PDB file of N, CA and C in Angstrom:
ATOM      1  N   MET A 602      -3.395  28.175 -36.389  1.00  0.00           N
ATOM      2  CA  MET A 602      -3.446  28.480 -34.867  1.00  0.00           C
ATOM      3  C   MET A 602      -3.592  30.092 -34.502  1.00  0.00           C
ATOM      4  N   THR A 603      -3.801  30.438 -33.416  1.00  0.00           N
ATOM      5  CA  THR A 603      -3.688  31.708 -32.815  1.00  0.00           C
ATOM      6  C   THR A 603      -2.453  31.826 -31.890  1.00  0.00           C
ATOM      7  N   PRO A 604      -1.970  33.113 -32.018  1.00  0.00           N
ATOM      8  CA  PRO A 604      -1.003  33.392 -30.773  1.00  0.00           C
ATOM      9  C   PRO A 604      -1.440  33.039 -29.563  1.00  0.00           C
ATOM     10  N   LYS A 605      -2.467  33.010 -29.455  1.00  0.00           N
ATOM     11  CA  LYS A 605      -3.693  32.702 -27.676  1.00  0.00           C
ATOM     12  C   LYS A 605      -3.234  31.134 -27.870  1.00  0.00           C
ATOM     13  N   GLN A 606      -3.445  30.031 -28.749  1.00  0.00           N
ATOM     14  CA  GLN A 606      -3.011  29.093 -28.006  1.00  0.00           C
ATOM     15  C   GLN A 606      -1.965  28.463 -28.156  1.00  0.00           C
ATOM     16  N   VAL A 607      -0.915  29.339 -29.070  1.00  0.00           N
ATOM     17  CA  VAL A 607       0.421  28.856 -28.752  1.00  0.00           C
ATOM     18  C   VAL A 607       0.779  29.579 -27.014  1.00  0.00           C
ATOM     19  N   GLU A 608       0.602  30.409 -27.188  1.00  0.00           N
ATOM     20  CA  GLU A 608       0.864  31.061 -25.861  1.00  0.00           C
ATOM     21  C   GLU A 608      -0.050  30.005 -24.357  1.00  0.00           C
ATOM     22  N   ASN A 609      -0.822  29.653 -24.618  1.00  0.00           N
ATOM     23  CA  ASN A 609      -1.702  28.753 -23.511  1.00  0.00           C
ATOM     24  C   ASN A 609      -0.410  27.474 -23.384  1.00  0.00           C
ATOM     25  N   VAL A 610      -0.180  26.903 -24.411  1.00  0.00           N
ATOM     26  CA  VAL A 610       0.981  25.577 -24.038  1.00  0.00           C
ATOM     27  C   VAL A 610       2.194  26.258 -23.788  1.00  0.00           C
ATOM     28  N   VAL A 611       2.938  27.357 -24.618  1.00  0.00           N
ATOM     29  CA  VAL A 611       3.849  27.596 -23.951  1.00  0.00           C
ATOM     30  C   VAL A 611       4.272  28.319 -22.115  1.00  0.00           C
ATOM     31  N   HIS A 612       3.530  28.534 -22.047  1.00  0.00           N
ATOM     32  CA  HIS A 612       3.135  29.399 -20.162  1.00  0.00           C
ATOM     33  C   HIS A 612       2.705  28.620 -19.532  1.00  0.00           C
ATOM     34  N   GLN A 613       2.433  27.684 -19.696  1.00  0.00           N
ATOM     35  CA  GLN A 613       1.325  26.745 -19.124  1.00  0.00           C
ATOM     36  C   GLN A 613       2.429  26.523 -17.410  1.00  0.00           C
ATOM     37  N   LYS A 614       1.536  26.989 -16.457  1.00  0.00           N
ATOM     38  CA  LYS A 614       2.284  26.830 -15.438  1.00  0.00           C
ATOM     39  C   LYS A 614       1.819  25.673 -14.451  1.00  0.00           C
ATOM     40  N   PRO A 615       2.011  25.021 -13.299  1.00  0.00           N
ATOM     41  CA  PRO A 615       3.320  24.762 -13.800  1.00  0.00           C
ATOM     42  C   PRO A 615       4.159  24.459 -15.127  1.00  0.00           C
ATOM     43  N   PHE A 616       4.946  24.486 -15.310  1.00  0.00           N
ATOM     44  CA  PHE A 616       5.817  24.023 -16.564  1.00  0.00           C
ATOM     45  C   PHE A 616       5.373  22.573 -16.707  1.00  0.00           C
ATOM     46  N   VAL A 617       4.926  22.327 -18.150  1.00  0.00           N
ATOM     47  CA  VAL A 617       5.071  21.072 -18.368  1.00  0.00           C
ATOM     48  C   VAL A 617       5.378  21.280 -20.419  1.00  0.00           C
ATOM     49  N   PRO A 618       6.078  20.133 -20.307  1.00  0.00           N
ATOM     50  CA  PRO A 618       6.978  19.480 -21.463  1.00  0.00           C
ATOM     51  C   PRO A 618       5.908  19.856 -22.760  1.00  0.00           C
ATOM     52  N   PHE A 619       6.536  20.504 -23.810  1.00  0.00           N
ATOM     53  CA  PHE A 619       5.628  20.693 -24.873  1.00  0.00           C
ATOM     54  C   PHE A 619       6.424  20.213 -26.017  1.00  0.00           C
ATOM     55  N   ARG A 620       5.499  20.260 -27.369  1.00  0.00           N
ATOM     56  CA  ARG A 620       6.430  20.294 -28.736  1.00  0.00           C
ATOM     57  C   ARG A 620       5.667  21.333 -29.743  1.00  0.00           C
ATOM     58  N   LEU A 621       6.169  21.432 -30.523  1.00  0.00           N
ATOM     59  CA  LEU A 621       5.769  22.459 -31.380  1.00  0.00           C
ATOM     60  C   LEU A 621       5.627  21.509 -32.799  1.00  0.00           C
ATOM     61  N   VAL A 622       4.762  21.488 -33.317  1.00  0.00           N
ATOM     62  CA  VAL A 622       4.999  20.755 -34.981  1.00  0.00           C
ATOM     63  C   VAL A 622       4.878  21.721 -36.110  1.00  0.00           C
ATOM     64  N   LEU A 623       5.956  21.519 -36.929  1.00  0.00           N
ATOM     65  CA  LEU A 623       5.678  23.245 -38.063  1.00  0.00           C
ATOM     66  C   LEU A 623       4.892  22.022 -39.061  1.00  0.00           C
ATOM     67  N   LYS A 624       4.337  23.584 -39.972  1.00  0.00           N
ATOM     68  CA  LYS A 624       3.559  22.595 -41.343  1.00  0.00           C
ATOM     69  C   LYS A 624       4.658  21.561 -42.050  1.00  0.00           C
ATOM     70  N   SER A 625       6.157  21.954 -42.024  1.00  0.00           N
ATOM     71  CA  SER A 625       6.462  21.261 -42.765  1.00  0.00           C
ATOM     72  C   SER A 625       7.121  20.048 -42.135  1.00  0.00           C
ATOM     73  N   GLY A 626       6.443  19.542 -41.306  1.00  0.00           N
ATOM     74  CA  GLY A 626       6.774  18.507 -40.665  1.00  0.00           C
ATOM     75  C   GLY A 626       7.612  18.362 -39.322  1.00  0.00           C
ATOM     76  N   GLU A 627       8.900  19.497 -39.316  1.00  0.00           N
ATOM     77  CA  GLU A 627       9.653  19.282 -37.923  1.00  0.00           C
ATOM     78  C   GLU A 627       9.077  19.226 -36.921  1.00  0.00           C
ATOM     79  N   GLU A 628       9.506  18.937 -35.654  1.00  0.00           N
ATOM     80  CA  GLU A 628       9.194  18.637 -34.654  1.00  0.00           C
ATOM     81  C   GLU A 628      10.037  19.604 -33.954  1.00  0.00           C
ATOM     82  N   ILE A 629       9.731  20.322 -32.724  1.00  0.00           N
ATOM     83  CA  ILE A 629      10.841  20.982 -32.012  1.00  0.00           C
ATOM     84  C   ILE A 629       9.878  20.477 -30.103  1.00  0.00           C
ATOM     85  N   MET A 630      10.745  19.447 -29.835  1.00  0.00           N
ATOM     86  CA  MET A 630      10.702  19.268 -28.196  1.00  0.00           C
ATOM     87  C   MET A 630      11.180  20.043 -27.381  1.00  0.00           C
ATOM     88  N   VAL A 631      10.805  20.378 -26.257  1.00  0.00           N
ATOM     89  CA  VAL A 631      10.980  21.617 -25.271  1.00  0.00           C
ATOM     90  C   VAL A 631      10.307  20.611 -24.159  1.00  0.00           C
ATOM     91  N   ARG A 632      11.389  19.955 -23.401  1.00  0.00           N
ATOM     92  CA  ARG A 632      11.442  19.097 -22.232  1.00  0.00           C
ATOM     93  C   ARG A 632      11.533  20.064 -20.838  1.00  0.00           C
ATOM     94  N   ARG A 633      12.445  20.555 -20.889  1.00  0.00           N
ATOM     95  CA  ARG A 633      13.128  21.645 -19.917  1.00  0.00           C
ATOM     96  C   ARG A 633      12.566  23.157 -20.152  1.00  0.00           C
ATOM     97  N   PRO A 634      11.962  23.618 -18.537  1.00  0.00           N
ATOM     98  CA  PRO A 634      11.687  25.057 -19.082  1.00  0.00           C
ATOM     99  C   PRO A 634      12.883  26.381 -19.872  1.00  0.00           C
ATOM    100  N   ARG A 635      12.592  27.230 -20.722  1.00  0.00           N
ATOM    101  CA  ARG A 635      13.455  27.925 -21.325  1.00  0.00           C
ATOM    102  C   ARG A 635      12.935  28.919 -20.942  1.00  0.00           C
ATOM    103  N   LYS A 636      13.533  29.760 -22.090  1.00  0.00           N
ATOM    104  CA  LYS A 636      13.088  31.243 -22.404  1.00  0.00           C
ATOM    105  C   LYS A 636      12.264  30.910 -23.512  1.00  0.00           C
ATOM    106  N   SER A 637      10.987  31.818 -23.331  1.00  0.00           N
ATOM    107  CA  SER A 637       9.811  30.953 -24.586  1.00  0.00           C
ATOM    108  C   SER A 637       8.972  32.274 -24.533  1.00  0.00           C
ATOM    109  N   PHE A 638       8.888  32.643 -25.675  1.00  0.00           N
ATOM    110  CA  PHE A 638       8.175  34.278 -25.670  1.00  0.00           C
ATOM    111  C   PHE A 638       7.242  33.843 -26.987  1.00  0.00           C
ATOM    112  N   VAL A 639       6.031  34.393 -26.755  1.00  0.00           N
ATOM    113  CA  VAL A 639       5.020  34.481 -28.126  1.00  0.00           C
ATOM    114  C   VAL A 639       4.889  35.886 -28.473  1.00  0.00           C
ATOM    115  N   SER A 640       5.203  36.778 -29.027  1.00  0.00           N
ATOM    116  CA  SER A 640       4.656  38.142 -29.203  1.00  0.00           C
ATOM    117  C   SER A 640       4.429  38.173 -30.396  1.00  0.00           C
ATOM    118  N   GLY A 641       3.331  38.780 -30.631  1.00  0.00           N
ATOM    119  CA  GLY A 641       2.453  39.088 -31.923  1.00  0.00           C
ATOM    120  C   GLY A 641       2.327  38.010 -32.421  1.00  0.00           C
ATOM    121  N   ASP A 642       3.210  37.698 -33.783  1.00  0.00           N
ATOM    122  CA  ASP A 642       2.928  36.211 -34.268  1.00  0.00           C
ATOM    123  C   ASP A 642       3.898  35.506 -34.732  1.00  0.00           C
ATOM    124  N   GLU A 643       4.833  35.572 -33.696  1.00  0.00           N
ATOM    125  CA  GLU A 643       5.984  35.039 -33.613  1.00  0.00           C
ATOM    126  C   GLU A 643       6.157  34.048 -31.994  1.00  0.00           C
ATOM    127  N   VAL A 644       7.241  32.917 -32.099  1.00  0.00           N
ATOM    128  CA  VAL A 644       7.635  32.639 -31.113  1.00  0.00           C
ATOM    129  C   VAL A 644       8.911  32.329 -31.087  1.00  0.00           C
ATOM    130  N   ALA A 645       9.065  32.919 -29.853  1.00  0.00           N
ATOM    131  CA  ALA A 645      10.835  32.810 -29.835  1.00  0.00           C
ATOM    132  C   ALA A 645      10.977  31.611 -28.556  1.00  0.00           C
ATOM    133  N   LEU A 646      12.230  30.693 -28.877  1.00  0.00           N
ATOM    134  CA  LEU A 646      12.621  29.998 -27.996  1.00  0.00           C
ATOM    135  C   LEU A 646      14.267  30.079 -27.862  1.00  0.00           C
ATOM    136  N   VAL A 647      14.069  30.287 -26.669  1.00  0.00           N
ATOM    137  CA  VAL A 647      15.717  30.769 -26.103  1.00  0.00           C
ATOM    138  C   VAL A 647      16.699  29.155 -25.796  1.00  0.00           C
ATOM    139  N   GLY A 648      17.232  28.579 -26.336  1.00  0.00           N
ATOM    140  CA  GLY A 648      17.593  27.323 -25.583  1.00  0.00           C
ATOM    141  C   GLY A 648      19.398  26.723 -25.327  1.00  0.00           C
ATOM    142  N   GLU A 649      19.391  25.971 -24.491  1.00  0.00           N
ATOM    143  CA  GLU A 649      20.282  25.314 -24.740  1.00  0.00           C
ATOM    144  C   GLU A 649      21.069  24.206 -25.712  1.00  0.00           C
ATOM    145  N   CYS A 650      22.124  24.381 -26.923  1.00  0.00           N
ATOM    146  CA  CYS A 650      22.352  23.731 -27.602  1.00  0.00           C
ATOM    147  C   CYS A 650      23.658  22.968 -27.675  1.00  0.00           C
ATOM    148  N   ARG A 651      23.772  21.842 -28.248  1.00  0.00           N
ATOM    149  CA  ARG A 651      25.640  21.333 -28.001  1.00  0.00           C
ATOM    150  C   ARG A 651      25.562  21.441 -29.772  1.00  0.00           C
ATOM    151  N   GLU A 652      27.095  21.670 -29.968  1.00  0.00           N
ATOM    152  CA  GLU A 652      27.182  21.468 -31.381  1.00  0.00           C
ATOM    153  C   GLU A 652      28.310  20.792 -32.051  1.00  0.00           C
ATOM    154  N   ASN A 653      28.602  19.677 -32.819  1.00  0.00           N
ATOM    155  CA  ASN A 653      29.329  19.125 -33.695  1.00  0.00           C
ATOM    156  C   ASN A 653      30.426  18.209 -32.079  1.00  0.00           C
ATOM    157  N   GLY A 654      29.621  17.593 -31.469  1.00  0.00           N
ATOM    158  CA  GLY A 654      29.793  17.267 -30.055  1.00  0.00           C
ATOM    159  C   GLY A 654      30.428  17.845 -29.283  1.00  0.00           C
ATOM    160  N   SER A 655      30.491  19.262 -29.177  1.00  0.00           N
ATOM    161  CA  SER A 655      31.383  19.977 -27.832  1.00  0.00           C
ATOM    162  C   SER A 655      30.845  19.404 -26.740  1.00  0.00           C
ATOM    163  N   ARG A 656      31.626  19.620 -25.764  1.00  0.00           N
ATOM    164  CA  ARG A 656      30.891  19.709 -24.012  1.00  0.00           C
ATOM    165  C   ARG A 656      30.590  21.054 -23.444  1.00  0.00           C
ATOM    166  N   ALA A 657      30.803  22.218 -24.433  1.00  0.00           N
ATOM    167  CA  ALA A 657      30.257  23.493 -24.092  1.00  0.00           C
ATOM    168  C   ALA A 657      28.972  23.668 -24.228  1.00  0.00           C
ATOM    169  N   ALA A 658      27.773  23.924 -23.741  1.00  0.00           N
ATOM    170  CA  ALA A 658      26.359  24.509 -23.854  1.00  0.00           C
ATOM    171  C   ALA A 658      26.708  25.761 -24.691  1.00  0.00           C
ATOM    172  N   VAL A 659      26.111  26.281 -25.874  1.00  0.00           N
ATOM    173  CA  VAL A 659      25.672  27.482 -26.190  1.00  0.00           C
ATOM    174  C   VAL A 659      24.748  28.233 -26.209  1.00  0.00           C
ATOM    175  N   GLU A 660      23.972  29.429 -25.726  1.00  0.00           N
ATOM    176  CA  GLU A 660      22.337  29.595 -26.137  1.00  0.00           C
ATOM    177  C   GLU A 660      21.758  29.679 -27.937  1.00  0.00           C
ATOM    178  N   ARG A 661      20.615  29.366 -28.000  1.00  0.00           N
ATOM    179  CA  ARG A 661      20.238  29.264 -29.127  1.00  0.00           C
ATOM    180  C   ARG A 661      19.065  30.137 -29.493  1.00  0.00           C
ATOM    181  N   LEU A 662      19.065  30.937 -30.157  1.00  0.00           N
ATOM    182  CA  LEU A 662      17.601  31.453 -30.563  1.00  0.00           C
ATOM    183  C   LEU A 662      16.889  31.081 -31.195  1.00  0.00           C
ATOM    184  N   ARG A 663      15.819  30.943 -31.394  1.00  0.00           N
ATOM    185  CA  ARG A 663      15.208  30.018 -32.443  1.00  0.00           C
ATOM    186  C   ARG A 663      13.392  31.136 -32.902  1.00  0.00           C
ATOM    187  N   ILE A 664      12.999  31.545 -33.572  1.00  0.00           N
ATOM    188  CA  ILE A 664      11.845  32.416 -34.108  1.00  0.00           C
ATOM    189  C   ILE A 664      11.162  31.937 -35.215  1.00  0.00           C
ATOM    190  N   ILE A 665      10.281  31.803 -34.611  1.00  0.00           N
ATOM    191  CA  ILE A 665       9.449  30.707 -35.585  1.00  0.00           C
ATOM    192  C   ILE A 665       8.226  31.753 -35.803  1.00  0.00           C
ATOM    193  N   PRO A 666       7.633  31.598 -36.913  1.00  0.00           N
ATOM    194  CA  PRO A 666       6.500  32.596 -37.607  1.00  0.00           C
ATOM    195  C   PRO A 666       5.086  31.278 -37.034  1.00  0.00           C
ATOM    196  N   ILE A 667       3.984  32.194 -36.273  1.00  0.00           N
ATOM    197  CA  ILE A 667       3.188  31.045 -36.023  1.00  0.00           C
ATOM    198  C   ILE A 667       2.581  30.761 -36.984  1.00  0.00           C
ATOM    199  N   GLU A 668       2.386  31.410 -37.784  1.00  0.00           N
ATOM    200  CA  GLU A 668       1.357  30.426 -39.109  1.00  0.00           C
ATOM    201  C   GLU A 668       2.607  29.600 -39.879  1.00  0.00           C
ATOM    202  N   LYS A 669       3.088  28.897 -39.814  1.00  0.00           N
ATOM    203  CA  LYS A 669       4.220  28.371 -39.753  1.00  0.00           C
ATOM    204  C   LYS A 669       3.853  27.299 -38.663  1.00  0.00           C
ATOM    205  N   LEU A 670       3.142  27.103 -37.701  1.00  0.00           N
ATOM    206  CA  LEU A 670       2.856  26.321 -36.395  1.00  0.00           C
ATOM    207  C   LEU A 670       1.476  25.275 -37.509  1.00  0.00           C
ATOM    208  N   ALA A 671       1.677  23.455 -37.030  1.00  0.00           N
ATOM    209  CA  ALA A 671       0.721  23.358 -37.362  1.00  0.00           C
ATOM    210  C   ALA A 671      -0.259  22.874 -36.164  1.00  0.00           C
ATOM    211  N   VAL A 672       0.982  22.097 -35.299  1.00  0.00           N
ATOM    212  CA  VAL A 672       0.668  21.732 -33.504  1.00  0.00           C
ATOM    213  C   VAL A 672       1.090  22.328 -32.817  1.00  0.00           C
ATOM    214  N   ALA A 673       0.854  22.585 -31.145  1.00  0.00           N
ATOM    215  CA  ALA A 673       1.156  22.926 -30.011  1.00  0.00           C
ATOM    216  C   ALA A 673       0.802  21.977 -28.976  1.00  0.00           C
ATOM    217  N   GLU A 674       1.667  21.139 -28.698  1.00  0.00           N
ATOM    218  CA  GLU A 674       0.453  20.630 -27.560  1.00  0.00           C
ATOM    219  C   GLU A 674       1.204  20.260 -26.628  1.00  0.00           C
ATOM    220  N   ASN A 675       1.157  19.787 -25.494  1.00  0.00           N
ATOM    221  CA  ASN A 675       1.326  19.515 -24.072  1.00  0.00           C
ATOM    222  C   ASN A 675       1.656  17.751 -24.327  1.00  0.00           C
ATOM    223  N   VAL A 676       3.109  17.672 -24.251  1.00  0.00           N
ATOM    224  CA  VAL A 676       3.639  16.388 -24.099  1.00  0.00           C
ATOM    225  C   VAL A 676       2.692  15.100 -23.270  1.00  0.00           C
ATOM    226  N   ARG A 677       2.217  16.118 -22.205  1.00  0.00           N
ATOM    227  CA  ARG A 677       1.995  15.010 -21.067  1.00  0.00           C
ATOM    228  C   ARG A 677       0.501  14.321 -21.241  1.00  0.00           C
ATOM    229  N   ASP A 678      -0.291  15.420 -22.269  1.00  0.00           N
ATOM    230  CA  ASP A 678      -1.692  14.535 -22.316  1.00  0.00           C
ATOM    231  C   ASP A 678      -2.189  14.677 -23.554  1.00  0.00           C
ATOM    232  N   SER A 679      -0.509  14.898 -24.536  1.00  0.00           N
ATOM    233  CA  SER A 679      -0.655  14.587 -25.788  1.00  0.00           C
ATOM    234  C   SER A 679      -2.249  15.821 -26.322  1.00  0.00           C
ATOM    235  N   LYS A 680      -2.775  16.315 -25.679  1.00  0.00           N
ATOM    236  CA  LYS A 680      -4.099  17.086 -26.128  1.00  0.00           C
ATOM    237  C   LYS A 680      -3.733  18.458 -27.047  1.00  0.00           C
ATOM    238  N   ARG A 681      -3.890  18.423 -28.559  1.00  0.00           N
ATOM    239  CA  ARG A 681      -3.677  18.863 -29.566  1.00  0.00           C
ATOM    240  C   ARG A 681      -4.345  20.837 -29.685  1.00  0.00           C
ATOM    241  N   THR A 682      -3.475  20.981 -29.809  1.00  0.00           N
ATOM    242  CA  THR A 682      -4.073  22.662 -30.258  1.00  0.00           C
ATOM    243  C   THR A 682      -3.787  23.086 -31.965  1.00  0.00           C
ATOM    244  N   ARG A 683      -4.990  23.098 -33.081  1.00  0.00           N
ATOM    245  CA  ARG A 683      -4.316  23.656 -34.074  1.00  0.00           C
ATOM    246  C   ARG A 683      -5.346  24.480 -34.216  1.00  0.00           C
TER     247      ARG A 683
END
């Protein structure tokens, strides 16, 4: 995948939920708009997460090298970008 292909999925307007599938098989679903950035050869996602049943949401930053992505796709149409 190229950074431009990933950017087309991540920054679609209006926002469309999307899924990133890593080559390891891990899937990351992004159902609501978040702060998402494609910079060079990495994708950065900032979003809320709850840990250990906590009621408090915390911001979490995850940086993923694009070389580790197998698929980036919109959930609405499931059009795959490889």
